[in-house]
Amino acid sequence: MRLSIAVVVYAGGWTLFVWLGDSWLQLLVAVVMAVIFAQFGFVAHDLGHRQVFRTRRPSDIAGLLMGNLGIGLGWGWWTTKHNRHHANPNHEDHDPDVSPAVIVWSEDQVARSTGIPRFFAKYQAYWFFPLLTLEGWHLHVASFKSLLQPSAKRRWLELTLMITHFAAYFGVVFAVLPFGKALLFLIVHQGLFGVYLGCTFAPNHKGMPVLTKDDKLDYLRKQVLTSRNVRGGWFTDVALGQLNYQIEHHLFPNMPAPNLRKAQPIVERYCQEIGVDYLQTGLIESYGQALRHLHQVGAALR
């Protein structure tokens, strides 16, 4: 059902874009398409975890079509990176999501930082959301860079699908809109796409304990203590791609997303029984915790 709805809405969004033609209303379409692209990303995420199909081949085919062809994101590269994150969440040395490329996540990283990360670290809590406007472009560029490596799996297939995506994407946008409006559409669309993705993943781990080589935790504690759930009803589930059940997702990454809400009370109750902290908060408070952590990390530079 999610796959079908996503594909139909995706096709409908581009049909509306062509039908509207040269109109400032296209900026609203850019907002809608940013949401649709992010929803494609959520489904591609689930496909990467083998939640949808029983066997690898249909998962790979659907993932490549939705990721590389649909939204211009290297599905194979991102899945590999994301699996490394799942193996060691919030670990300074092993989780690529807390590498200090621009944002620094711990006081130890601040002490070792130089260049751009050190420049932003001082007031990085204020820079966080503005920087997310570049996240969509960053993912596209990183996808291409990964596929330029000779060791990349399915290198030519993934490159062909991504080149096809961007040829069609830029071709349609610049064919329908005059140059200035086309550029503005791209800025709004890709900027909000990055912000949406960032606002979805930020509540999950940012502001939670950052692990080092000195931390020796078992599987359950490593996954639970570094993750945060976000409370909410069906709207929150849809908006966050059901990743608001982050603790359950990390404990059971292959569990189909619709079942995470059923597993949540069982996991929470078990954690209470064995004395493991289980954090669940509202969406706004999750951002507050993440931003306060980022601001505290940069305190030494202020």
Short mmCIF file of C-alpha atoms in Angstrom, two decimals:
data_model
loop_
_atom_site.label_atom_id
_atom_site.label_comp_id
_atom_site.label_asym_id
_atom_site.label_seq_id
_atom_site.Cartn_x
_atom_site.Cartn_y
_atom_site.Cartn_z
CA MET A 1 0.00 0.00 0.00
CA ARG A 2 2.77 2.47 0.88
CA LEU A 3 4.66 1.64 -2.31
CA SER A 4 1.55 2.10 -4.43
CA ILE A 5 0.49 5.36 -2.80
CA ALA A 6 4.01 6.77 -3.04
CA VAL A 7 4.33 5.96 -6.76
CA VAL A 8 0.86 7.33 -7.61
CA VAL A 9 1.45 10.58 -5.69
CA TYR A 10 4.92 10.94 -7.23
CA ALA A 11 3.48 10.61 -10.75
CA GLY A 12 0.64 12.97 -9.81
CA GLY A 13 3.05 15.60 -8.52
CA TRP A 14 5.02 15.73 -11.77
CA THR A 15 1.79 15.71 -13.79
CA LEU A 16 0.60 18.74 -11.81
CA PHE A 17 3.97 20.43 -12.41
CA VAL A 18 3.67 20.03 -16.20
CA TRP A 19 -0.01 21.05 -16.19
CA LEU A 20 0.61 24.27 -14.23
CA GLY A 21 3.38 25.40 -16.56
CA ASP A 22 4.92 28.83 -16.11
CA SER A 23 3.35 29.83 -12.79
CA TRP A 24 4.51 31.02 -9.38
CA LEU A 25 2.25 28.31 -7.96
CA GLN A 26 5.08 25.95 -8.88
CA LEU A 27 6.75 26.94 -5.61
CA LEU A 28 3.90 25.20 -3.80
CA VAL A 29 4.45 22.18 -6.04
CA ALA A 30 8.11 22.30 -4.99
CA VAL A 31 7.00 22.00 -1.36
CA VAL A 32 4.73 19.06 -2.18
CA MET A 33 7.45 17.33 -4.20
CA ALA A 34 9.90 17.76 -1.32
CA VAL A 35 7.49 15.82 0.90
CA ILE A 36 6.99 13.16 -1.79
CA PHE A 37 10.75 12.75 -2.30
CA ALA A 38 11.21 12.27 1.45
CA GLN A 39 8.44 9.67 1.54
CA PHE A 40 10.20 7.84 -1.30
CA GLY A 41 13.31 7.96 0.88
CA PHE A 42 11.42 6.39 3.79
CA VAL A 43 10.23 3.48 1.63
CA ALA A 44 13.75 3.05 0.20
CA HIS A 45 15.00 2.91 3.80
CA ASP A 46 12.56 0.10 4.59
CA LEU A 47 13.61 -1.74 1.43
CA GLY A 48 17.25 -1.46 2.51
CA HIS A 49 16.37 -3.23 5.75
CA ARG A 50 14.57 -6.03 3.83
CA GLN A 51 11.31 -5.16 5.55
CA VAL A 52 9.14 -5.38 2.43
CA PHE A 53 10.00 -8.47 0.37
CA ARG A 54 11.07 -11.90 1.54
CA THR A 55 14.01 -12.16 -0.87
CA ARG A 56 16.91 -9.88 -1.80
CA ARG A 57 16.29 -9.47 -5.54
CA PRO A 58 12.90 -7.66 -5.44
CA SER A 59 14.19 -5.52 -2.54
CA ASP A 60 17.19 -4.47 -4.63
CA ILE A 61 15.10 -3.76 -7.73
CA ALA A 62 12.53 -1.67 -5.85
CA GLY A 63 15.24 0.13 -3.87
CA LEU A 64 17.19 1.09 -6.98
CA LEU A 65 14.05 2.30 -8.74
CA MET A 66 12.85 4.40 -5.80
CA GLY A 67 16.28 5.60 -4.69
CA ASN A 68 18.51 6.06 -7.73
CA LEU A 69 15.87 6.58 -10.41
CA GLY A 70 13.11 8.15 -8.30
CA ILE A 71 14.95 10.70 -6.14
CA GLY A 72 18.57 10.61 -7.32
CA LEU A 73 19.97 9.02 -4.17
CA GLY A 74 22.49 6.17 -4.37
CA TRP A 75 20.51 3.42 -2.71
CA GLY A 76 23.40 0.94 -2.48
CA TRP A 77 25.78 3.49 -0.96
CA TRP A 78 23.22 4.84 1.49
CA THR A 79 22.09 1.38 2.60
CA THR A 80 25.67 0.32 3.33
CA LYS A 81 26.31 3.52 5.29
CA HIS A 82 23.04 3.18 7.18
CA ASN A 83 23.79 -0.42 8.14
CA ARG A 84 27.11 0.77 9.63
CA HIS A 85 25.10 3.26 11.69
CA HIS A 86 22.81 0.48 12.93
CA ALA A 87 25.75 -1.69 13.94
CA ASN A 88 27.23 1.06 16.14
CA PRO A 89 24.74 3.89 16.69
CA ASN A 90 26.20 7.18 17.96
CA HIS A 91 29.69 5.69 18.17
CA GLU A 92 32.40 8.27 17.51
CA ASP A 93 34.66 5.86 15.65
CA HIS A 94 32.19 3.63 13.80
CA ASP A 95 28.93 5.51 13.12
CA PRO A 96 29.21 7.59 9.91
CA ASP A 97 26.24 9.69 11.06
CA VAL A 98 28.28 11.24 13.88
CA SER A 99 31.47 11.84 11.94
CA PRO A 100 32.54 15.48 12.42
CA ALA A 101 32.31 16.46 8.75
CA VAL A 102 30.51 19.76 9.49
CA ILE A 103 28.67 19.34 12.80
CA VAL A 104 30.57 18.02 15.82
CA TRP A 105 28.73 15.76 18.23
CA SER A 106 30.90 15.54 21.34
CA GLU A 107 33.32 17.69 23.34
CA ASP A 108 36.13 15.34 22.34
CA GLN A 109 35.36 15.97 18.67
CA VAL A 110 35.34 19.73 19.33
CA ALA A 111 38.81 19.51 20.86
CA ARG A 112 40.11 17.72 17.75
CA SER A 113 38.16 19.79 15.21
CA THR A 114 39.74 22.08 12.63
CA GLY A 115 38.58 24.03 9.61
CA ILE A 116 34.87 24.08 8.75
CA PRO A 117 33.66 21.91 11.68
CA ARG A 118 35.48 24.15 14.16
CA PHE A 119 34.05 27.26 12.49
CA PHE A 120 30.46 26.04 12.84
CA ALA A 121 30.87 24.30 16.22
CA LYS A 122 30.86 27.52 18.23
CA TYR A 123 27.21 28.25 17.42
CA GLN A 124 26.26 25.03 15.65
CA ALA A 125 22.85 24.78 17.32
CA TYR A 126 21.88 27.93 15.40
CA TRP A 127 23.44 26.65 12.17
CA PHE A 128 21.79 23.22 12.34
CA PHE A 129 18.52 23.85 10.49
CA PRO A 130 20.00 26.27 7.90
CA LEU A 131 22.65 23.65 7.09
CA LEU A 132 19.91 21.06 6.51
CA THR A 133 18.85 23.01 3.40
CA LEU A 134 22.04 21.64 1.81
CA GLU A 135 21.48 18.05 2.94
CA GLY A 136 19.61 17.02 -0.21
CA TRP A 137 22.44 18.23 -2.46
CA HIS A 138 24.97 16.62 -0.13
CA LEU A 139 23.27 13.24 -0.50
CA HIS A 140 23.22 13.55 -4.30
CA VAL A 141 26.90 14.50 -4.47
CA ALA A 142 27.94 11.80 -1.99
CA SER A 143 25.99 9.23 -4.01
CA PHE A 144 27.85 10.14 -7.21
CA LYS A 145 31.21 10.18 -5.41
CA SER A 146 30.62 6.70 -4.03
CA LEU A 147 29.76 5.36 -7.48
CA LEU A 148 32.95 6.78 -8.97
CA GLN A 149 34.89 4.30 -6.83
CA PRO A 150 35.91 1.25 -8.90
CA SER A 151 34.95 -1.04 -6.00
CA ALA A 152 31.30 0.13 -5.93
CA LYS A 153 28.74 -2.64 -6.36
CA ARG A 154 26.38 -2.36 -9.36
CA ARG A 155 28.41 0.71 -10.28
CA TRP A 156 27.25 1.19 -13.86
CA LEU A 157 23.64 0.25 -13.20
CA GLU A 158 23.33 2.71 -10.32
CA LEU A 159 25.15 5.44 -12.25
CA THR A 160 22.89 4.94 -15.25
CA LEU A 161 19.75 5.19 -13.11
CA MET A 162 20.99 8.33 -11.33
CA ILE A 163 22.06 10.04 -14.55
CA THR A 164 18.65 9.19 -16.02
CA HIS A 165 16.97 10.72 -12.98
CA PHE A 166 18.86 14.01 -13.17
CA ALA A 167 18.58 14.25 -16.94
CA ALA A 168 14.79 13.92 -16.63
CA TYR A 169 14.61 16.08 -13.49
CA PHE A 170 16.55 19.06 -14.84
CA GLY A 171 15.11 18.54 -18.31
CA VAL A 172 11.50 18.77 -17.17
CA VAL A 173 12.09 21.67 -14.75
CA PHE A 174 13.96 23.83 -17.26
CA ALA A 175 11.64 22.88 -20.14
CA VAL A 176 8.50 23.94 -18.24
CA LEU A 177 9.82 26.98 -16.35
CA PRO A 178 11.90 29.98 -17.42
CA PHE A 179 15.45 29.95 -16.10
CA GLY A 180 14.89 32.13 -13.01
CA LYS A 181 11.77 30.29 -11.84
CA ALA A 182 13.45 26.96 -12.55
CA LEU A 183 16.37 27.85 -10.30
CA LEU A 184 14.00 29.00 -7.56
CA PHE A 185 12.02 25.75 -7.88
CA LEU A 186 15.24 23.74 -7.48
CA ILE A 187 16.32 25.76 -4.44
CA VAL A 188 12.94 25.36 -2.70
CA HIS A 189 12.48 21.72 -3.65
CA GLN A 190 15.94 20.41 -2.76
CA GLY A 191 16.24 22.71 0.26
CA LEU A 192 13.00 21.52 1.84
CA PHE A 193 13.77 17.92 0.87
CA GLY A 194 16.97 18.16 2.93
CA VAL A 195 15.24 19.89 5.83
CA TYR A 196 12.47 17.26 5.90
CA LEU A 197 14.95 14.38 5.92
CA GLY A 198 17.05 16.08 8.60
CA CYS A 199 14.01 16.84 10.75
CA THR A 200 13.05 13.17 10.50
CA PHE A 201 16.41 11.72 11.52
CA ALA A 202 17.49 14.38 14.04
CA PRO A 203 15.00 13.36 16.78
CA ASN A 204 16.20 9.75 16.67
CA HIS A 205 19.76 9.99 18.04
CA LYS A 206 20.93 13.60 18.23
CA GLY A 207 21.38 14.64 21.85
CA MET A 208 21.61 11.04 23.00
CA PRO A 209 24.82 9.59 24.53
CA VAL A 210 27.78 9.47 22.15
CA LEU A 211 29.76 6.26 22.62
CA THR A 212 33.52 5.77 22.45
CA LYS A 213 35.85 2.77 22.42
CA ASP A 214 35.73 2.78 26.24
CA ASP A 215 32.00 2.00 26.31
CA LYS A 216 31.34 -1.73 26.48
CA LEU A 217 27.60 -2.28 26.06
CA ASP A 218 25.57 -5.31 25.07
CA TYR A 219 23.37 -5.19 21.99
CA LEU A 220 20.18 -4.11 23.77
CA ARG A 221 21.77 -1.29 25.75
CA LYS A 222 23.83 -0.10 22.78
CA GLN A 223 20.66 0.31 20.72
CA VAL A 224 18.23 1.55 23.40
CA LEU A 225 20.45 4.04 25.26
CA THR A 226 21.47 5.86 22.06
CA SER A 227 17.96 6.11 20.58
CA ARG A 228 14.91 8.23 21.28
CA ASN A 229 11.26 7.57 20.44
CA VAL A 230 8.84 10.35 19.45
CA ARG A 231 5.26 10.22 20.71
CA GLY A 232 2.36 10.84 18.38
CA GLY A 233 -0.58 9.37 16.50
CA TRP A 234 -1.06 8.33 12.91
CA PHE A 235 0.02 11.74 11.54
CA THR A 236 3.38 11.51 13.30
CA ASP A 237 3.78 7.95 12.03
CA VAL A 238 3.20 9.05 8.43
CA ALA A 239 5.22 12.27 8.67
CA LEU A 240 8.26 10.52 10.17
CA GLY A 241 7.98 7.35 8.10
CA GLN A 242 7.32 5.40 11.32
CA LEU A 243 10.92 6.08 12.34
CA ASN A 244 9.49 7.72 15.45
CA TYR A 245 9.64 4.17 16.89
CA GLN A 246 13.41 4.41 16.67
CA ILE A 247 14.20 2.19 19.65
CA GLU A 248 12.13 -0.69 18.31
CA HIS A 249 13.51 -0.13 14.81
CA HIS A 250 17.07 -0.38 16.09
CA LEU A 251 16.38 -3.50 18.09
CA PHE A 252 14.55 -5.17 15.19
CA PRO A 253 15.69 -3.44 11.95
CA ASN A 254 14.07 -6.06 9.72
CA MET A 255 10.67 -5.71 11.40
CA PRO A 256 8.14 -4.21 8.94
CA ALA A 257 7.50 -0.60 9.93
CA PRO A 258 3.72 -1.01 10.57
CA ASN A 259 4.51 -3.51 13.35
CA LEU A 260 6.85 -1.20 15.27
CA ARG A 261 3.94 0.52 17.03
CA LYS A 262 2.76 -2.90 18.25
CA ALA A 263 6.21 -3.79 19.55
CA GLN A 264 6.68 -0.45 21.35
CA PRO A 265 4.76 -1.16 24.60
CA ILE A 266 6.36 -4.61 24.87
CA VAL A 267 9.87 -3.20 24.53
CA GLU A 268 9.20 -0.30 26.90
CA ARG A 269 7.81 -2.64 29.54
CA TYR A 270 10.78 -5.00 29.23
CA CYS A 271 13.29 -2.14 29.55
CA GLN A 272 11.54 -1.01 32.73
CA GLU A 273 11.74 -4.54 34.12
CA ILE A 274 15.51 -4.82 33.61
CA GLY A 275 16.30 -1.19 34.55
CA VAL A 276 17.36 0.18 31.14
CA ASP A 277 16.49 3.83 30.46
CA TYR A 278 13.88 4.10 27.71
CA LEU A 279 13.41 7.64 26.38
CA GLN A 280 10.21 8.73 24.65
CA THR A 281 9.31 12.37 24.16
CA GLY A 282 7.27 14.75 22.02
CA LEU A 283 8.52 15.93 18.63
CA ILE A 284 9.25 19.54 19.64
CA GLU A 285 11.01 18.45 22.82
CA SER A 286 13.15 16.01 20.82
CA TYR A 287 14.45 18.92 18.73
CA GLY A 288 15.03 20.90 21.92
CA GLN A 289 17.11 18.10 23.41
CA ALA A 290 19.15 17.76 20.21
CA LEU A 291 19.81 21.51 19.90
CA ARG A 292 20.68 21.91 23.57
CA HIS A 293 23.21 19.10 23.20
CA LEU A 294 24.79 20.72 20.14
CA HIS A 295 25.01 24.07 21.94
CA GLN A 296 26.55 22.49 25.02
CA VAL A 297 29.13 20.64 22.92
CA GLY A 298 30.33 23.93 21.43
CA ALA A 299 30.55 25.70 24.82
CA ALA A 300 34.33 25.38 25.07
CA LEU A 301 34.79 27.45 21.90
CA ARG A 302 32.53 30.22 23.23
#
